[in-house]
Coordinates of C-alpha atoms in Angstrom, one line a residue:
X54 CA -3.4 8.5 -4.3
X55 CA -1.3 9.8 -1.4
X56 CA 1.2 10.4 0.0
X57 CA 3.8 10.8 -2.7
X58 CA 7.3 9.4 -2.2
X59 CA 9.7 11.6 -4.2
X60 CA 7.7 14.1 -6.2
X61 CA 4.2 15.5 -5.7
X62 CA 3.3 14.7 -9.3
X63 CA 3.1 11.0 -8.3
X64 CA -0.3 11.7 -6.6
X65 CA -1.9 12.3 -10.0
X66 CA -1.3 9.6 -12.6
X67 CA -2.6 9.0 -16.1
X68 CA -2.2 5.5 -17.5
X69 CA 0.0 4.6 -14.5
X70 CA 2.5 7.4 -15.0
X71 CA 2.8 10.6 -12.9
X72 CA 1.7 13.6 -15.0
X73 CA 4.6 15.6 -16.5
X74 CA 6.2 18.6 -14.8
X75 CA 4.8 20.8 -17.5
X76 CA 1.2 19.4 -17.1
X77 CA 1.4 19.7 -13.3
X78 CA 2.7 23.3 -13.6
X79 CA -0.1 24.2 -16.1
X80 CA -3.0 22.8 -14.0
X81 CA -1.5 23.9 -10.7
X82 CA -1.6 27.6 -11.7
X83 CA -4.8 27.3 -13.5
X84 CA -6.6 25.9 -10.4
X85 CA -4.7 28.2 -8.0
X86 CA -5.6 31.4 -9.9
X87 CA -9.2 30.3 -10.3
X88 CA -9.6 29.7 -6.6
X89 CA -7.8 33.0 -5.8
X90 CA -10.1 34.9 -8.0
X91 CA -13.3 33.3 -6.7
X92 CA -12.6 32.9 -3.0
X93 CA -14.8 34.4 -0.3
X94 CA -13.7 38.0 0.2
X95 CA -14.5 37.9 3.9
X96 CA -13.2 34.4 4.8
X97 CA -10.3 34.6 2.4
X98 CA -8.7 31.2 2.8
X99 CA -7.4 28.8 0.2
X100 CA -7.8 25.0 0.4
X101 CA -5.2 23.2 2.5
X102 CA -2.5 21.1 0.8
X103 CA -4.4 17.8 0.3
X104 CA -7.7 19.4 -0.5
X105 CA -6.1 21.6 -3.1
X106 CA -4.4 18.6 -4.7
X107 CA -7.7 16.7 -4.7
X108 CA -9.5 19.6 -6.5
X109 CA -6.6 19.8 -9.0
X110 CA -6.7 16.0 -9.6
X111 CA -10.4 16.1 -10.5
X112 CA -9.7 19.1 -12.8
X113 CA -6.9 17.2 -14.5
X114 CA -9.0 14.1 -15.0
X115 CA -11.8 16.2 -16.5
X116 CA -9.6 18.2 -18.8
X117 CA -7.6 15.2 -20.0
X118 CA -10.8 13.3 -20.6
X119 CA -9.8 10.1 -18.8
X120 CA -12.2 7.1 -19.2
X121 CA -11.8 6.0 -15.6
X122 CA -10.6 7.7 -12.4
X123 CA -9.4 5.6 -9.5
X124 CA -9.6 7.8 -6.4
X125 CA -8.1 6.8 -3.0
X126 CA -9.4 8.5 0.1
X127 CA -6.9 10.5 2.1
X128 CA -8.0 9.7 5.7
X129 CA -11.0 7.6 6.5
X130 CA -13.8 8.2 4.1
X131 CA -17.0 9.8 5.5
X132 CA -15.5 13.3 6.0
X133 CA -12.6 13.0 3.5
X134 CA -12.5 15.6 0.8
X135 CA -12.4 13.0 -1.9
X136 CA -15.8 11.8 -0.9
X137 CA -17.7 14.2 -3.2
X138 CA -18.3 11.8 -6.1
X139 CA -22.1 11.2 -5.8
X140 CA -22.4 8.3 -8.3
X141 CA -19.2 6.3 -8.6
X142 CA -19.4 3.1 -10.6
X143 CA -18.1 0.9 -7.7
X144 CA -16.5 1.3 -4.2
X145 CA -14.0 -0.8 -2.4
X146 CA -12.7 -1.1 1.2
X147 CA -9.4 -2.9 1.6
X148 CA -8.2 -4.6 4.8
X149 CA -8.8 -2.3 7.8
X150 CA -6.1 -1.2 10.2
X151 CA -5.7 1.1 13.2
X152 CA -4.3 4.4 12.0
X153 CA -5.0 8.1 12.3
X154 CA -6.8 7.4 15.6
X155 CA -7.1 11.1 16.6
X156 CA -9.3 11.6 13.5
X157 CA -10.9 8.3 12.9
X158 CA -11.3 6.8 16.3
X159 CA -9.3 4.3 18.4
X160 CA -11.2 1.1 17.5
X161 CA -11.6 -0.9 14.3
X162 CA -15.4 -0.4 14.6
X163 CA -15.0 3.4 14.6
X164 CA -12.7 3.2 11.7
X165 CA -15.0 0.9 9.8
X166 CA -17.8 3.4 10.3
X167 CA -15.6 6.1 8.7
X168 CA -14.7 3.9 5.8
X169 CA -18.3 2.9 5.1
X170 CA -19.0 6.6 4.5
X171 CA -17.9 6.2 0.9
X172 CA -20.8 3.8 0.1
X173 CA -23.5 5.3 -2.2
X174 CA -27.1 4.4 -2.9
X175 CA -27.4 1.6 -5.4
X176 CA -23.6 1.5 -6.1
X177 CA -22.1 -1.9 -5.6
X178 CA -19.3 -2.1 -3.0
X179 CA -16.7 -4.8 -2.2
X180 CA -14.6 -5.5 0.7
X181 CA -12.2 -8.3 1.9
X182 CA -12.1 -10.5 5.0
X183 CA -12.4 -8.3 8.0
X184 CA -12.7 -9.0 11.8
X185 CA -16.3 -9.8 12.7
X186 CA -17.4 -6.6 14.4
X187 CA -15.9 -4.1 11.9
X188 CA -17.4 -6.2 9.1
X189 CA -20.8 -5.9 10.8
X190 CA -20.3 -2.1 11.0
X191 CA -19.6 -2.0 7.3
X192 CA -22.7 -4.1 6.6
X193 CA -24.8 -1.7 8.7
X194 CA -23.4 1.3 6.9
X195 CA -24.1 -0.3 3.6
X196 CA -27.7 -1.0 4.7
X197 CA -28.4 2.5 5.9
X198 CA -27.0 3.9 2.6
X199 CA -28.9 1.3 0.5
X200 CA -25.7 0.0 -1.0
X201 CA -25.2 -3.6 -2.0
X202 CA -22.0 -4.8 -0.2
X203 CA -20.2 -8.0 -1.1
X204 CA -17.2 -9.9 0.3
X205 CA -14.5 -10.8 -2.3
X206 CA -13.7 -14.5 -2.6
X207 CA -10.1 -15.7 -1.9
X208 CA -7.7 -15.2 -4.8
X209 CA -7.4 -19.0 -5.1
X210 CA -11.1 -19.0 -6.2
X211 CA -10.1 -17.0 -9.2
X212 CA -7.3 -19.4 -10.1
X213 CA -9.6 -22.4 -10.7
X214 CA -9.2 -23.7 -14.2
X215 CA -6.1 -21.6 -14.9
X216 CA -2.6 -21.3 -13.7
X217 CA -1.7 -19.5 -10.4
X218 CA -2.0 -15.8 -10.6
X219 CA 1.4 -14.0 -10.4
X220 CA 1.5 -10.8 -8.4
X221 CA 4.0 -8.0 -9.1
X222 CA 3.7 -6.9 -5.5
X223 CA 5.3 -9.2 -2.9
X224 CA 3.7 -10.2 0.3
X225 CA 0.8 -12.6 1.3
X226 CA -1.3 -9.5 2.2
X227 CA -1.3 -8.5 -1.5
X228 CA -3.5 -11.5 -2.4
X229 CA -6.6 -9.9 -0.8
X230 CA -5.8 -6.6 -2.5
X231 CA -5.6 -8.4 -5.8
X232 CA -8.9 -10.1 -5.2
X233 CA -10.5 -6.7 -4.5
X234 CA -8.9 -5.2 -7.6
X235 CA -10.3 -8.0 -9.8
X236 CA -13.9 -7.4 -8.5
X237 CA -13.6 -3.6 -8.9
X238 CA -12.2 -3.9 -12.4
X239 CA -14.8 -6.4 -13.6
X240 CA -17.7 -4.3 -12.2
X241 CA -16.4 -1.2 -14.1
X242 CA -15.9 -3.2 -17.4
X243 CA -19.3 -4.7 -17.0
X244 CA -20.8 -1.3 -16.6
X245 CA -19.0 -0.3 -19.8
X246 CA -20.7 -3.2 -21.7
X247 CA -17.4 -5.0 -22.3
X248 CA -17.7 -8.6 -23.6
X249 CA -15.7 -11.7 -22.8
X250 CA -15.5 -11.1 -19.1
X251 CA -16.0 -14.8 -18.3
X252 CA -18.8 -16.6 -16.5
X253 CA -19.5 -15.9 -12.9
X254 CA -19.3 -18.9 -10.6
X255 CA -20.5 -19.4 -7.1
X256 CA -17.8 -20.4 -4.6
X257 CA -17.9 -22.0 -1.2
X258 CA -16.8 -19.7 1.5
X259 CA -13.5 -20.5 3.2
X260 CA -13.4 -21.0 7.0
X261 CA -12.4 -17.4 7.4
X262 CA -15.4 -16.2 5.4
X263 CA -18.0 -18.7 6.6
X264 CA -21.0 -17.3 8.5
X265 CA -20.1 -13.7 7.8
X266 CA -23.1 -11.3 7.6
X267 CA -22.0 -10.0 4.1
X268 CA -22.8 -12.1 1.0
X269 CA -19.8 -13.6 -0.9
X270 CA -19.4 -12.3 -4.5
X271 CA -19.1 -14.9 -7.2
X272 CA -15.6 -15.5 -8.7
X273 CA -14.7 -15.5 -12.3
X274 CA -11.9 -16.4 -14.6
X275 CA -9.7 -13.3 -15.0
X276 CA -9.1 -12.0 -18.5
X277 CA -5.6 -11.9 -20.0
X278 CA -5.5 -8.2 -19.4
X279 CA -6.3 -8.7 -15.7
X280 CA -3.7 -11.4 -15.4
X281 CA -1.1 -9.1 -17.0
X282 CA -2.1 -6.2 -14.8
X283 CA -1.7 -8.1 -11.6
X284 CA 1.7 -9.4 -12.8
X285 CA 3.1 -6.1 -14.0
X286 CA 1.9 -3.9 -11.1
X287 CA 4.6 -1.9 -9.4
X288 CA 4.3 0.4 -6.5
X289 CA 7.5 2.1 -5.3
X290 CA 8.2 1.9 -1.6
X291 CA 6.1 -1.1 -1.0
X292 CA 8.0 -4.4 -0.6
X293 CA 10.7 -3.0 -2.8
X294 CA 14.3 -4.3 -3.0
X295 CA 17.3 -2.4 -4.3
X296 CA 20.5 -4.3 -4.6
X297 CA 23.5 -2.0 -4.7
X298 CA 26.6 -4.3 -4.5
X299 CA 27.1 -5.7 -1.0
X300 CA 24.3 -3.5 0.4
X301 CA 20.7 -4.5 -0.2
X302 CA 18.0 -2.1 0.7
X303 CA 14.5 -3.4 1.6
X304 CA 11.9 -0.7 1.5
X305 CA 8.3 -1.0 2.8
X306 CA 6.2 1.9 4.0
X307 CA 4.4 0.1 6.9
X308 CA 3.1 2.2 9.7
X309 CA 0.3 0.2 11.3
X310 CA 0.6 -3.0 13.4
X311 CA -1.0 -5.1 10.7
X312 CA 1.3 -3.7 7.9
X313 CA 4.4 -4.0 10.1
X314 CA 3.5 -7.7 10.7
X315 CA 3.2 -8.1 6.9
X316 CA 6.5 -6.2 6.4
X317 CA 8.3 -8.6 8.8
X318 CA 7.0 -11.7 7.1
X319 CA 8.1 -10.2 3.7
X320 CA 11.5 -9.1 4.9
X321 CA 12.3 -12.5 6.4
X322 CA 11.3 -14.3 3.3
X323 CA 13.1 -11.8 1.0
X324 CA 16.3 -12.0 3.0
X325 CA 16.0 -15.8 2.9
X326 CA 15.8 -15.7 -0.9
X327 CA 19.0 -13.6 -1.3
X328 CA 22.3 -15.2 -1.8
X329 CA 24.1 -15.8 1.5
X330 CA 27.7 -14.8 2.0
X331 CA 30.0 -17.8 2.3
X332 CA 31.6 -16.7 5.5
X333 CA 28.3 -15.8 7.1
X334 CA 29.4 -12.2 7.8
X335 CA 26.0 -10.5 7.3
X336 CA 25.0 -7.3 9.1
X337 CA 21.3 -6.3 9.4
X338 CA 20.2 -2.8 10.0
X339 CA 16.8 -1.3 10.7
X340 CA 16.1 2.3 9.6
X341 CA 12.8 3.5 11.1
X342 CA 10.7 6.5 11.8
X343 CA 7.0 7.1 12.5
X344 CA 5.0 10.3 12.7
X345 CA 1.6 11.5 13.9
X346 CA -0.3 9.8 16.7
X347 CA 1.0 6.3 15.9
X348 CA 2.1 4.0 18.7
X349 CA 5.7 3.6 17.8
X350 CA 6.4 1.3 20.7
X351 CA 3.9 -1.2 19.4
X352 CA 5.4 -1.0 15.9
X353 CA 9.0 -1.4 17.1
X354 CA 8.1 -4.4 19.3
X355 CA 7.0 -6.2 16.2
X356 CA 10.4 -5.6 14.6
X357 CA 12.5 -6.8 17.5
X358 CA 12.2 -10.5 16.5
X359 CA 14.2 -9.7 13.3
X360 CA 17.2 -9.1 15.6
X361 CA 18.9 -6.3 13.8
X362 CA 22.6 -5.6 14.5
X363 CA 21.8 -1.9 14.5
X364 CA 18.7 0.2 14.7
X365 CA 18.9 3.6 13.1
X366 CA 16.4 6.4 13.7
X367 CA 16.2 9.7 11.9
X368 CA 13.6 12.2 10.8
X369 CA 12.0 12.1 7.4
X370 CA 14.2 15.0 6.2
X371 CA 16.6 14.0 3.4
X372 CA 19.0 16.7 4.5
X373 CA 19.3 18.9 7.6
X374 CA 18.4 21.7 5.3
X375 CA 15.5 20.9 2.8
X376 CA 15.0 24.4 1.5
X377 CA 15.9 23.4 -2.1
X378 CA 13.5 20.4 -2.1
X379 CA 9.9 21.4 -1.7
X380 CA 8.6 17.9 -2.6
X381 CA 10.1 16.5 0.6
X382 CA 9.3 19.4 2.9
X383 CA 6.8 19.3 5.7
X384 CA 6.0 22.7 7.2
X385 CA 4.0 21.1 10.0
X386 CA 7.1 19.5 11.7
X387 CA 10.3 21.2 13.0
X388 CA 13.6 19.4 13.0
X389 CA 13.7 19.8 16.8
X390 CA 10.4 18.0 17.3
X391 CA 11.3 15.3 14.8
X392 CA 14.6 14.6 16.5
X393 CA 12.8 14.4 19.9
X394 CA 10.6 11.7 18.5
X395 CA 13.6 9.8 17.1
X396 CA 15.3 10.0 20.6
X397 CA 12.1 8.5 22.1
X398 CA 12.2 5.7 19.5
X399 CA 15.8 5.1 20.4
X400 CA 15.0 4.7 24.1
X401 CA 12.0 2.5 23.3
X402 CA 14.1 0.2 21.1
X403 CA 16.8 -0.1 23.9
X404 CA 14.1 -0.9 26.5
X405 CA 12.5 -3.5 24.2
X406 CA 15.9 -5.2 23.7
X407 CA 16.5 -5.3 27.4
X408 CA 13.2 -7.0 27.9
X409 CA 14.2 -9.7 25.5
X410 CA 17.4 -10.6 27.4
X411 CA 17.2 -14.0 28.9
X412 CA 14.7 -15.4 26.4
X413 CA 15.7 -18.5 24.5
X414 CA 17.5 -17.2 21.3
X415 CA 17.3 -20.6 19.6
X416 CA 13.6 -20.8 18.9
X417 CA 12.8 -21.3 15.2
X418 CA 11.4 -17.7 15.2
X419 CA 12.4 -14.9 15.9
X420 CA 15.6 -14.4 14.0
X421 CA 19.0 -14.0 15.8
X422 CA 21.8 -11.6 15.2
X423 CA 23.9 -12.7 12.3
X424 CA 21.9 -15.8 11.8
X425 CA 21.5 -17.4 8.4
X426 CA 18.0 -18.5 7.5
X427 CA 17.1 -21.9 6.1
X428 CA 13.6 -23.3 5.4
X429 CA 12.5 -26.2 7.5
X430 CA 11.3 -28.8 5.0
X431 CA 8.8 -30.3 7.4
X432 CA 6.8 -27.3 8.2
X433 CA 8.1 -24.5 6.0
X434 CA 9.1 -22.2 9.0
X435 CA 12.4 -20.4 9.3
X436 CA 15.2 -22.1 11.2
X437 CA 18.6 -20.8 12.0
X438 CA 22.2 -21.8 11.2
X439 CA 24.2 -21.0 14.4
X440 CA 25.9 -17.7 13.9
X441 CA 29.4 -16.7 14.8
X442 CA 29.6 -15.4 18.4
X443 CA 28.4 -11.8 18.4
X444 CA 26.7 -9.6 21.0
X445 CA 22.9 -9.9 21.0
X446 CA 22.5 -6.2 21.8
X447 CA 21.7 -3.9 18.9
X448 CA 23.1 -0.5 19.4
X449 CA 20.5 2.2 18.5
X450 CA 21.7 5.3 16.8
X451 CA 20.0 8.6 15.9
X452 CA 21.0 10.8 12.9
X453 CA 19.7 14.3 12.1
X454 CA 18.7 13.4 8.5
X455 CA 18.3 10.6 6.0
X456 CA 21.4 11.4 4.0
X457 CA 23.7 11.0 7.1
X458 CA 21.9 7.8 8.2
X459 CA 22.2 6.2 4.8
X460 CA 25.8 7.2 4.3
X461 CA 26.7 5.7 7.7
X462 CA 25.0 2.4 6.9
X463 CA 26.5 2.1 3.4
X464 CA 30.1 3.2 4.5
X465 CA 30.9 4.2 0.9
X466 CA 30.0 0.8 -0.5
X467 CA 26.9 2.0 -2.3
X468 CA 27.8 4.0 -5.5
X469 CA 24.7 6.2 -5.1
X470 CA 25.9 7.5 -1.7
X471 CA 28.9 9.4 -0.7
X472 CA 31.1 8.0 2.1
X473 CA 30.3 9.5 5.6
X474 CA 32.5 12.4 6.7
X475 CA 35.4 11.3 8.9
X476 CA 35.1 12.3 12.5
X477 CA 31.4 12.9 12.3
X478 CA 30.1 9.9 14.3
X479 CA 27.0 10.8 16.4
X480 CA 27.4 7.9 18.8
X481 CA 30.3 5.9 20.3
X482 CA 28.8 2.7 18.7
X483 CA 28.9 4.4 15.3
X484 CA 32.7 4.1 14.8
X485 CA 32.8 0.4 15.9
X486 CA 29.7 -0.3 13.8
X487 CA 31.4 1.4 10.8
X488 CA 34.1 -1.3 10.9
X489 CA 31.5 -4.1 10.9
X490 CA 29.6 -2.5 8.1
X491 CA 32.7 -2.0 6.0
X492 CA 33.9 -5.5 6.5
X493 CA 30.6 -7.5 6.2
X494 CA 30.2 -9.5 3.1
X495 CA 26.5 -8.5 3.0
X496 CA 24.6 -5.6 4.5
X497 CA 20.8 -5.9 4.6
X498 CA 18.9 -2.8 5.5
X499 CA 15.1 -2.7 6.2
X500 CA 13.7 0.8 5.8
X501 CA 10.2 0.9 7.2
X502 CA 7.7 3.0 9.1
X503 CA 6.7 6.3 7.6
X504 CA 6.1 6.4 3.8
X505 CA 7.8 9.8 3.9
X506 CA 10.9 8.2 5.3
X507 CA 10.8 5.6 2.5
X508 CA 10.2 8.3 -0.1
X509 CA 13.2 10.3 1.2
X510 CA 15.4 7.2 1.1
X511 CA 14.3 6.4 -2.4
X512 CA 15.2 9.9 -3.6
X513 CA 18.7 9.4 -2.3
X514 CA 19.1 5.8 -3.4
X515 CA 17.6 6.2 -6.9
X516 CA 18.3 9.8 -8.0
X517 CA 16.6 9.1 -11.4
X518 CA 13.2 9.3 -9.6
X519 CA 13.8 13.0 -9.0
X520 CA 14.1 13.8 -12.7

């Protein structure tokens, strides 16, 4: 899978664990030297980063004699370097989103065409509920490739006759991922001739799936191993919460409009579930960055309703100098270019806040600065307890690296982070904000956007991950 968060070894896992440093080192040099020895003497170029790691992953799986390889495409599908497996057991397409538009196209239909490129003749494929036109494109791609394509039932259909399935990954959007995972797992187990997989049962399509051009796959009762797998699944940097004393870090690598929407829903609910300070002195901070051709204005607009007290922007670099940390280094981006992007995000955030001025802040949603959330018993939405008087404006700050940003937010209250250096405030609001952050009974920080940003933050907040 990709990208990695802290160490490149995370991309190649066996039995759920990243391969060891020794194993990575062994196979890296074996593959590198073999390619070096056999490369074209005229066009003497080595595979690029992701392509090299893909070759290496396949080699590791073959040499380690794994029974099953789960391969995630890098970008798209049709032209992705992972798409060289001619006869996979099963293929899956999860919920589509707008991303990598310069490569995949700027519409859901174009992206669906790229995703459908992984379909293979006679190999069953499954997908989840998609918008009508992109789903039609997937159906057409499956038809031209003579691939049987099915829609996964809702997760509720797998729960009939047994207790509700518990998911280790938070967020309502994970339910469709879980339904897809169940279908893929059962198909592979069936191919292996495994017994005791439970009877298939036809289900009535929900209103969302009714009338779709792709047939609905039957549901089944998950095995005990499947139930345990869904419950025990962990994926760092996705809907992850780290509680470090008065500072709670919420990490979710969301970088598309649909994933940011899911992130906001998760963050609001997760913050609601946390113990509230008795005096209501809660400070909320957004830490954000996005890279590539992503529309950051559209992403930031979706985050405004959370009404953060501060928005912090910084590049994905953990330190200003990353020479000693190759896992976190990106040779395609300079610090100057990254900071320019952060300053643009800062201006965008300020403009979005100015556009919100004058709107009624007492609507049930969005959230308001310093507000405490309570569930409305009648309709399950989020209502607000009136906060103490505080300015509605959220100062936006830019820091040159993650370490400085996290230290400013934590103000020495997180044992994993050093206190910020005195006299090194990058913005007039930083010194006054530091007082608020030091005195607040609770500080809640959402780190979202680039997965590389989340990975860098994890490296600093949980040093054990670097071991």
